[in-house]
Amino acid sequence: IGIAEAYRIQIGWVDPRTESDGFDSASQFRLRDDYAPGDLGWDPLGLKPSDAAGLEAMQLKELNNGRLAMIAAAAFLAQETVNGKQILDNLGY
């Protein structure tokens, strides 16, 4: 995980080290101008749309699917709390 996060930091954030004085506190926590959060340039299947409207639509779909998954997980927990049986027992496994 640390290697992946270090790679993401190198892509997304401005390097606060400068050659003249060694450290620039003004750029310590600043994102690069051309960086979009989550865009690491890795799309081996070519699924990322090339236009801004298509990208926004795909991001919205991803966000809505994540929300739906969280609601489903909460429903599983609620059902287990109400009847005291684990979710797989409710499904007959």
Coordinates of C-alpha atoms in Angstrom, one line a residue:
I1 CA 0.0 0.0 0.0
G2 CA 2.8 2.4 0.8
I3 CA 4.4 1.9 -2.6
A4 CA 1.1 2.6 -4.3
E5 CA 0.5 5.8 -2.2
A6 CA 4.0 7.0 -2.8
Y7 CA 3.4 6.6 -6.6
R8 CA 0.1 8.5 -6.4
I9 CA 1.8 11.3 -4.4
Q10 CA 4.5 11.7 -7.0
I11 CA 1.9 12.0 -9.7
G12 CA -0.6 14.3 -8.0
W13 CA 1.3 16.7 -5.7
V14 CA 3.8 19.4 -6.4
D15 CA 7.2 18.6 -5.0
P16 CA 7.9 21.1 -2.2
R17 CA 11.7 20.7 -2.6
T18 CA 13.4 23.3 -4.7
E19 CA 17.0 23.5 -5.9
S20 CA 17.7 27.0 -4.5
D21 CA 16.6 26.8 -0.8
G22 CA 15.7 23.2 -0.4
F23 CA 12.1 23.6 0.7
D24 CA 9.1 25.7 -0.5
S25 CA 6.4 25.7 2.2
A26 CA 3.9 27.5 -0.2
S27 CA 3.8 24.4 -2.4
Q28 CA 3.8 21.8 0.4
F29 CA 0.2 20.6 0.0
R30 CA -0.6 21.8 -3.5
L31 CA -1.9 19.6 -6.2
R32 CA -0.5 19.8 -9.7
D33 CA -2.6 21.9 -12.1
D34 CA -3.0 19.0 -14.6
Y35 CA -3.9 16.4 -12.0
A36 CA -7.5 15.1 -11.5
P37 CA -7.9 13.2 -8.2
G38 CA -8.0 9.5 -9.0
D39 CA -6.6 9.8 -12.5
L40 CA -3.3 7.9 -12.4
G41 CA -3.1 7.4 -16.1
W42 CA -3.8 3.6 -15.8
D43 CA -6.6 2.5 -18.2
P44 CA -5.4 -0.8 -19.8
L45 CA -8.9 -1.5 -21.3
G46 CA -9.4 1.9 -22.7
L47 CA -12.7 2.5 -20.8
K48 CA -12.0 6.2 -19.9
P49 CA -14.0 8.5 -22.2
S50 CA -12.0 11.0 -24.1
D51 CA -14.5 13.9 -23.8
A52 CA -15.3 15.8 -20.6
A53 CA -19.0 15.1 -20.7
G54 CA -18.5 11.3 -21.1
L55 CA -16.0 11.3 -18.2
E56 CA -18.4 13.2 -16.0
A57 CA -21.2 10.8 -16.8
M58 CA -18.9 7.8 -16.0
Q59 CA -17.8 9.4 -12.7
L60 CA -21.5 10.0 -11.8
K61 CA -22.4 6.3 -12.6
E62 CA -19.4 5.1 -10.4
L63 CA -20.5 7.4 -7.5
N64 CA -24.1 6.2 -7.7
N65 CA -23.0 2.5 -7.9
G66 CA -20.9 3.0 -4.8
R67 CA -23.8 4.6 -2.9
L68 CA -26.0 1.8 -3.9
A69 CA -23.5 -0.8 -2.7
M70 CA -23.2 1.0 0.7
I71 CA -27.0 1.0 1.0
A72 CA -27.0 -2.7 0.3
A73 CA -24.4 -3.4 2.9
A74 CA -26.3 -1.4 5.4
A75 CA -29.5 -3.4 4.6
F76 CA -27.5 -6.7 5.1
L77 CA -26.4 -5.5 8.6
A78 CA -29.9 -4.3 9.4
Q79 CA -31.4 -7.7 8.5
E80 CA -28.8 -9.6 10.5
T81 CA -29.6 -7.3 13.5
V82 CA -33.4 -7.7 13.2
N83 CA -33.6 -11.5 13.0
G84 CA -30.3 -12.5 14.6
K85 CA -29.2 -14.8 11.7
Q86 CA -26.2 -14.3 9.4
I87 CA -26.9 -13.2 5.9
L88 CA -25.9 -16.5 4.3
D89 CA -28.3 -18.3 6.6
N90 CA -31.1 -16.1 5.3
L91 CA -30.2 -17.0 1.8
G92 CA -30.3 -20.7 2.5
Y93 CA -26.6 -21.5 2.5

